[in-house]
XYZ file of C-alpha atoms in Angstrom:
360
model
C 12.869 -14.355 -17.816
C 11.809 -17.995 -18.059
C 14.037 -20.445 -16.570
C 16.142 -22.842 -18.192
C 15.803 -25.649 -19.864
C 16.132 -28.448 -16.992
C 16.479 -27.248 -13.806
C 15.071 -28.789 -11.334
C 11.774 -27.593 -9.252
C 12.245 -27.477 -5.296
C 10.736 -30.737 -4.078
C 7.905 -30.463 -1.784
C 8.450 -31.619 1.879
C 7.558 -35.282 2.532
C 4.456 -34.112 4.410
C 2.750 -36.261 7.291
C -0.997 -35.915 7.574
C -2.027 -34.274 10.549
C 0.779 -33.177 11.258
C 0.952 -29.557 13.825
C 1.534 -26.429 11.210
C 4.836 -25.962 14.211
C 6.221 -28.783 13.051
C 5.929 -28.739 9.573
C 8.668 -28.492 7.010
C 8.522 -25.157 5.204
C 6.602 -25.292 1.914
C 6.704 -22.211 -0.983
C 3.777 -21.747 -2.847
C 2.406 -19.448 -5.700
C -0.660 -17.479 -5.511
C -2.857 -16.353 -8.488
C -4.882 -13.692 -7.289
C -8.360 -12.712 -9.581
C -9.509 -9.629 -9.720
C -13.036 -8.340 -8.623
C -13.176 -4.339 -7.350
C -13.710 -4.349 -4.009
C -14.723 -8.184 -3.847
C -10.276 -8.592 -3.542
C -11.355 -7.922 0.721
C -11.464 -11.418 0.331
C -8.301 -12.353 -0.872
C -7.013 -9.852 1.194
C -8.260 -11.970 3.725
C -7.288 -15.071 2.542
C -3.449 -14.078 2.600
C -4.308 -12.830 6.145
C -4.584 -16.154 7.388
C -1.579 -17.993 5.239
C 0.453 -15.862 6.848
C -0.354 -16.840 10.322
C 1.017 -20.626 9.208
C 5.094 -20.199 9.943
C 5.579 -23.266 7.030
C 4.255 -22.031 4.387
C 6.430 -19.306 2.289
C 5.549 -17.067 -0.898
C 7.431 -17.379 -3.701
C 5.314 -15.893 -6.979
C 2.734 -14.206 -7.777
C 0.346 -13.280 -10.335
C -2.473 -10.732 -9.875
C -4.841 -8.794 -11.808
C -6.740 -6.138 -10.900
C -7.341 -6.019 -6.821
C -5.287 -9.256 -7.217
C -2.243 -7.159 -8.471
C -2.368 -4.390 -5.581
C -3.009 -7.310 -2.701
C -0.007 -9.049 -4.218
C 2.230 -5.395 -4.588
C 1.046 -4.501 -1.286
C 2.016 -8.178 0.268
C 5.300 -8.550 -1.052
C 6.482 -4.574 -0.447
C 4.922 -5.377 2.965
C 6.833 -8.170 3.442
C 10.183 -6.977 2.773
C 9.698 -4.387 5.569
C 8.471 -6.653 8.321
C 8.143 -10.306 7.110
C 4.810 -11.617 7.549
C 3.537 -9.404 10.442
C 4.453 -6.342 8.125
C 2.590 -7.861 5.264
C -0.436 -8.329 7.376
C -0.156 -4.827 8.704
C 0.235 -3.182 4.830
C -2.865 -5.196 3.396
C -5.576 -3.882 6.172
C -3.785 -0.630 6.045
C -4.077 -0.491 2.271
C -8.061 -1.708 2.396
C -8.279 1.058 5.278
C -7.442 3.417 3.111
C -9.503 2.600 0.121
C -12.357 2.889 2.471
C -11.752 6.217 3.914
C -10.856 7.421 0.665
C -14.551 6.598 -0.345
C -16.223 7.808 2.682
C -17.295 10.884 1.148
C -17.818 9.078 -1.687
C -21.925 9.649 -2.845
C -21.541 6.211 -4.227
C -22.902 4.278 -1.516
C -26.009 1.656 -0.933
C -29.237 2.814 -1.375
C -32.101 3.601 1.629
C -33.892 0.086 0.587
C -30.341 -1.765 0.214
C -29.398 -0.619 3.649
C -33.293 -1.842 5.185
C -32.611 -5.447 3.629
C -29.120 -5.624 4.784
C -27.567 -6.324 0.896
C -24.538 -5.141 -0.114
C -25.605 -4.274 -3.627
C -25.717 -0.618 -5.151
C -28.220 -1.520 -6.958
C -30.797 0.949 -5.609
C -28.510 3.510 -5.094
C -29.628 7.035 -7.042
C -25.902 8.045 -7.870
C -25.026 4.097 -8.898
C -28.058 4.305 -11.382
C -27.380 7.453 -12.390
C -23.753 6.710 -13.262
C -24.402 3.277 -15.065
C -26.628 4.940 -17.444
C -24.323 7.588 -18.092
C -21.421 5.510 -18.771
C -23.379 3.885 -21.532
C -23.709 7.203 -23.234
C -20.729 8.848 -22.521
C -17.060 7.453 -22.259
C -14.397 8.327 -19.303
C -12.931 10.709 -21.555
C -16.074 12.890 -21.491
C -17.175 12.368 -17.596
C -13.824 12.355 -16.397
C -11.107 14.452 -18.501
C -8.644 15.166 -15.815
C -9.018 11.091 -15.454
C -8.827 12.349 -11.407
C -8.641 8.295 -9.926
C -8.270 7.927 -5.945
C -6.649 5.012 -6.165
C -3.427 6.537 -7.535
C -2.512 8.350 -4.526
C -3.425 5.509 -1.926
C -1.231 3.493 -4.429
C 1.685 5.831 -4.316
C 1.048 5.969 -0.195
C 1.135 2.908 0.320
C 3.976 0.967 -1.613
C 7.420 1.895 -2.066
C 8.125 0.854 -5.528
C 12.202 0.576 -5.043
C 11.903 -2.092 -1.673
C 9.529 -3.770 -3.748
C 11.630 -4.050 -7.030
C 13.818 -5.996 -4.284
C 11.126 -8.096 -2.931
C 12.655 -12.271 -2.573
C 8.552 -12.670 -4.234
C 8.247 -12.847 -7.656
C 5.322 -10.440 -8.558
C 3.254 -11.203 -12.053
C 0.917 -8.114 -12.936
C -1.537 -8.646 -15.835
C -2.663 -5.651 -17.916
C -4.265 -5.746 -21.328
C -3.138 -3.869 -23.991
C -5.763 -2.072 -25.655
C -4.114 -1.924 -29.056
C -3.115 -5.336 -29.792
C -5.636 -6.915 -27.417
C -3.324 -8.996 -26.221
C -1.821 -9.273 -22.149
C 1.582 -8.006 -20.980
C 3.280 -9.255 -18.089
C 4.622 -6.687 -15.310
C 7.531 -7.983 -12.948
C 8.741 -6.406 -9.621
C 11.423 -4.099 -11.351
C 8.516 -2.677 -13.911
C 6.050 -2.110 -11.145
C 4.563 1.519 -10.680
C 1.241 3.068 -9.748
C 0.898 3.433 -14.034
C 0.883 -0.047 -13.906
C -1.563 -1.220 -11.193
C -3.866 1.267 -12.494
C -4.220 -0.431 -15.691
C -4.281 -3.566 -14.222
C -7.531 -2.566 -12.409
C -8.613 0.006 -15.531
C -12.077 -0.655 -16.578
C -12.498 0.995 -19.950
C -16.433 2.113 -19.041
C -15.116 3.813 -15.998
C -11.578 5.393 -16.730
C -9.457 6.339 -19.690
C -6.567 3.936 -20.590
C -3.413 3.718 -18.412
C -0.713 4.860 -21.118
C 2.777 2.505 -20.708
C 5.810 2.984 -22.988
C 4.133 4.763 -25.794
C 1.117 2.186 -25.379
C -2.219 2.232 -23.659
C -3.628 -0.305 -21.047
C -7.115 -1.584 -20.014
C -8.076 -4.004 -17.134
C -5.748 -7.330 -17.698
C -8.657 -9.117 -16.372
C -9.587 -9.184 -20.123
C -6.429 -11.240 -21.401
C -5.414 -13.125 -17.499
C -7.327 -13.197 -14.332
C -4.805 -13.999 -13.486
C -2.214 -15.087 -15.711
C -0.634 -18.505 -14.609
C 2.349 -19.520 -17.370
C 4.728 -16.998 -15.418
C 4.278 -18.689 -11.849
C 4.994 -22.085 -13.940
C 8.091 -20.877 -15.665
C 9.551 -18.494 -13.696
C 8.519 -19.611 -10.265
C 10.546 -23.090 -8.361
C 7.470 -23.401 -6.183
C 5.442 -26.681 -6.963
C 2.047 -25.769 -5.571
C 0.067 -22.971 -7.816
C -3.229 -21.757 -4.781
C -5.691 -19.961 -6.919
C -7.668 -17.642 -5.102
C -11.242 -17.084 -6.782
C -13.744 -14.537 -6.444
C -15.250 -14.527 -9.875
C -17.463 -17.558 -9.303
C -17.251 -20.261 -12.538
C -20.543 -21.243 -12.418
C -24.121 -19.532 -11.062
C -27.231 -21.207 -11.210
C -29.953 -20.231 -12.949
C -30.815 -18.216 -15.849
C -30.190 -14.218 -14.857
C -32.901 -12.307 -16.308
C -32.922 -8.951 -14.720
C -30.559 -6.430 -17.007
C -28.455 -6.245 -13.878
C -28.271 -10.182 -13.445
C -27.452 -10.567 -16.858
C -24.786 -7.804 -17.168
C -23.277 -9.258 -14.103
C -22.656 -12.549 -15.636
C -21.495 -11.330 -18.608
C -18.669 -10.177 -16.725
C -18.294 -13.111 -14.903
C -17.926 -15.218 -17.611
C -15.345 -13.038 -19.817
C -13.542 -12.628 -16.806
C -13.172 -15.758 -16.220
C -13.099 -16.933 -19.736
C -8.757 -16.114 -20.194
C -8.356 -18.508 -16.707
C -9.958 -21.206 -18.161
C -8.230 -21.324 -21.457
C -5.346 -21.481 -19.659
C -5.775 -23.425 -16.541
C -7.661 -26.221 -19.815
C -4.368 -25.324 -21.824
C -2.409 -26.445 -18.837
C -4.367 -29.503 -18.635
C -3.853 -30.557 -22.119
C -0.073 -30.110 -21.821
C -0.084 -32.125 -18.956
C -1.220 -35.080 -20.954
C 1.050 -34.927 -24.078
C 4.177 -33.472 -22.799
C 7.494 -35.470 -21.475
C 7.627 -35.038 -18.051
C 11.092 -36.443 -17.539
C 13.157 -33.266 -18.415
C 12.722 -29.680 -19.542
C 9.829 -27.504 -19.984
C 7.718 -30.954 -19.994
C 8.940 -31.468 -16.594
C 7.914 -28.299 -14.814
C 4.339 -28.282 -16.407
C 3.953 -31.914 -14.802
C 4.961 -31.284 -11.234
C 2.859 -28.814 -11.086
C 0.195 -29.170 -8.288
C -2.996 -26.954 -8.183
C -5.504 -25.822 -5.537
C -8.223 -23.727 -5.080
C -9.832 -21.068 -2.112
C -13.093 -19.527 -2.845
C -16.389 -19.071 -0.958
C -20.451 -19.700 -2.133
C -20.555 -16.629 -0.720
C -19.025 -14.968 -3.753
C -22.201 -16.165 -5.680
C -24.650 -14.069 -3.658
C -22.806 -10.754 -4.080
C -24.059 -8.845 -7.758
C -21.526 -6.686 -10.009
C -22.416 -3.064 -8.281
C -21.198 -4.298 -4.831
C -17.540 -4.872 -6.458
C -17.974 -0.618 -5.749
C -19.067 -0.896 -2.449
C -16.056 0.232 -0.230
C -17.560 0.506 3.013
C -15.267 -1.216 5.736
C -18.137 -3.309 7.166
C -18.107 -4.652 4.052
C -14.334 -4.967 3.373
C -14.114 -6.589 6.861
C -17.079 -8.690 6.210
C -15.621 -9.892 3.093
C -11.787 -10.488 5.150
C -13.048 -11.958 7.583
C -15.099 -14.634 4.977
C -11.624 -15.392 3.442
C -10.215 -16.049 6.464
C -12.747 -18.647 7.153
C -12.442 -19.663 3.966
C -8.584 -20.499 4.171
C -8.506 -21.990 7.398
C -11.295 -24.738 5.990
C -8.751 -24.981 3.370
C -6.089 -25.856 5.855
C -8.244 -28.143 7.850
C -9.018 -29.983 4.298
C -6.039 -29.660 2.062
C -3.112 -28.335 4.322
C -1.552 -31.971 4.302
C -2.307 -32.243 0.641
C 0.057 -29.267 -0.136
C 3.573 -30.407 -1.190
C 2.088 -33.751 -2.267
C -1.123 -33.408 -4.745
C -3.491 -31.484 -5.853
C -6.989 -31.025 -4.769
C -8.034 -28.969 -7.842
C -8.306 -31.418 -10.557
C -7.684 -29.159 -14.137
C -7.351 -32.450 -15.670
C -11.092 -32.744 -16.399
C -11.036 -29.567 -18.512
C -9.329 -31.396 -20.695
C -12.699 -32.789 -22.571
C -14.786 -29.284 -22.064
C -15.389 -27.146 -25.499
């Protein structure tokens, strides 16, 4: 439910630069949490490390994808221990994703392993099952639409302390009939859902929801950012991104160039909106209304070069060196964040949408 007409956002603390995190007035924030397969290990990470900082409070939420079971898993984690207990659910949650594909014949090829990449890209059964799912559709290779994810989903969150959660939880899935996204809240929230939210349409048959069915909502929000504006009193929108914007070069292998076609539709809804956002910004009243919450609004950004060097088949790759490897980058990755921006939060942004404003 989108909030009324004129009320007031909660003002951001009057933060002094350098300034010790022990010290600091508390802050709320919103996170909007992409989606990216196995490639989320580094938002999980990222929310690893916010949590250490005692200042800085959760408030919404939007995720697609991974981004939609790191934020379920967060904020059902959080009502049952606080920050420590959120910490604890995430790694326990990527723990289990891992053993659950230990067994898993979908793993990195002989020459993979010998160059130290994290690619699948030499991987027999990885080649074997791309070309197959170009033939055949999930409804052929996988009738029983069997999907491991469902029962470390139903494991791991309890659906009721989450409908309570004090964080406001956005879930993005697309619906495969009108094309268009629908918006999951905290009280909606069930396996169903964050299984479409992370259902690839090559790869598994479509989530049905009330009479509906759902594909990936990295297709129509990834993720989705009007609900953190509307329904959300925080001021400061952190987007964590591990779908990188821009790669250099021309790709020219068919794996290269499939992988960027993904890239870019994934990232194709953000940018409509995050431009939309932009444009609003410059034409709307900001003295009352829905004019004033779209101009308060501050935005930032955490993402790693890292991201860039990592190809579409390792967003399979659930080994926990790799999950950890990816953590632990996202933990670097926020703290340099801190160290940069942490006395920006509260009082600007330091992601400037504004110059999307003149992109076609």
């Amino acid at each position: 439910m989108a909030r009324k007409p004129g009320k007031t956002r909660r003002a951001g603390p009057d933060v002094v630069p350098g300034a010790n995190s022990t010290t600091r007035e508390p802050l709320m924030i919103d996170l909007a949490l992409q989606g990216g397969g196995s490639h989320g290990a580094f938002t999980w990470g990222v929310i690893d490390r916010l949590l250490e900082e005692p200042w800085l409070g959760i408030e919404g939420i939007s995720g697609t994808s991974a981004g939609a079971m790191n934020a379920a898993v967060l904020a059902d984690g959080y009502v049952a221990g606080g920050a420590a207990g959120a910490r604890a659910a995430l790694t326990a949650f990527w723990r289990n994703v891992s053993d659950a594909a230990a067994m898993s014949p979908l793993r990195r090829g002989p020459l993979d392993v010998l160059l130290g990449r994290w690619s699948l890209d030499t991987s027999p059964t990885f080649i074997a099952m791309d070309v197959m799912t170009r033939l055949f559709s999930p409804y052929d290779l996988n009738p029983r639409n069997l999907n491991p994810l469902r029962e470390i989903i139903a494991g791991t969150i309890d659906f009721e302390r989450l409908a309570r959660s004090p964080m406001k939880i956005f879930v993005t899935a697309t619906n495969v009939r009108t094309g268009r996204g629908r918006i999951f809240r905290n009280h909606q929230l069930t396996p169903d859902v964050l299984l479409a939210s992370a259902c690839l349409p090559t790869m598994f048959q479509a989530i049905e929801i009330d009479g509906d069915p759902y594909w990936d909502g990295g297709y129509a929000g990834n993720p989705t950012i009007t609900p953190l504006i509307r329904e959300s009193d925080a001021n400061d929108i952190v987007l964590i991104q591990i779908n990188p914007r821009e790669r250099p070069g021309t790709p020219r292998s068919a794996a290269e160039i499939l992988n960027r076609i993904n890239e870019v539709s994934f990232n194709a809804s953000l940018l409509k909106e995050l431009r939309m956002m932009a444009l609003l910004r410059q034409v709307v009243d900001p003295g009352s209304g829905e004019g004033a919450r779209w101009a308060e609004v501050r935005t930032h950004r955490i993402m790693s070069d890292m991201m860039v060097d990592l190809g579409q088949s390792s967003k399979l790759n659930a080994e926990w060196a790799f999950l950890t490897m990816l953590r632990d980058e996202g933990r670097r990755a926020a703290s340099e964040f801190l160290t940069t921006h942490g006395c920006d939060l509260g009082r600007v942004s330091t992601s400037d949408i504004d110059i999307l404003r003149t992109e076609c």
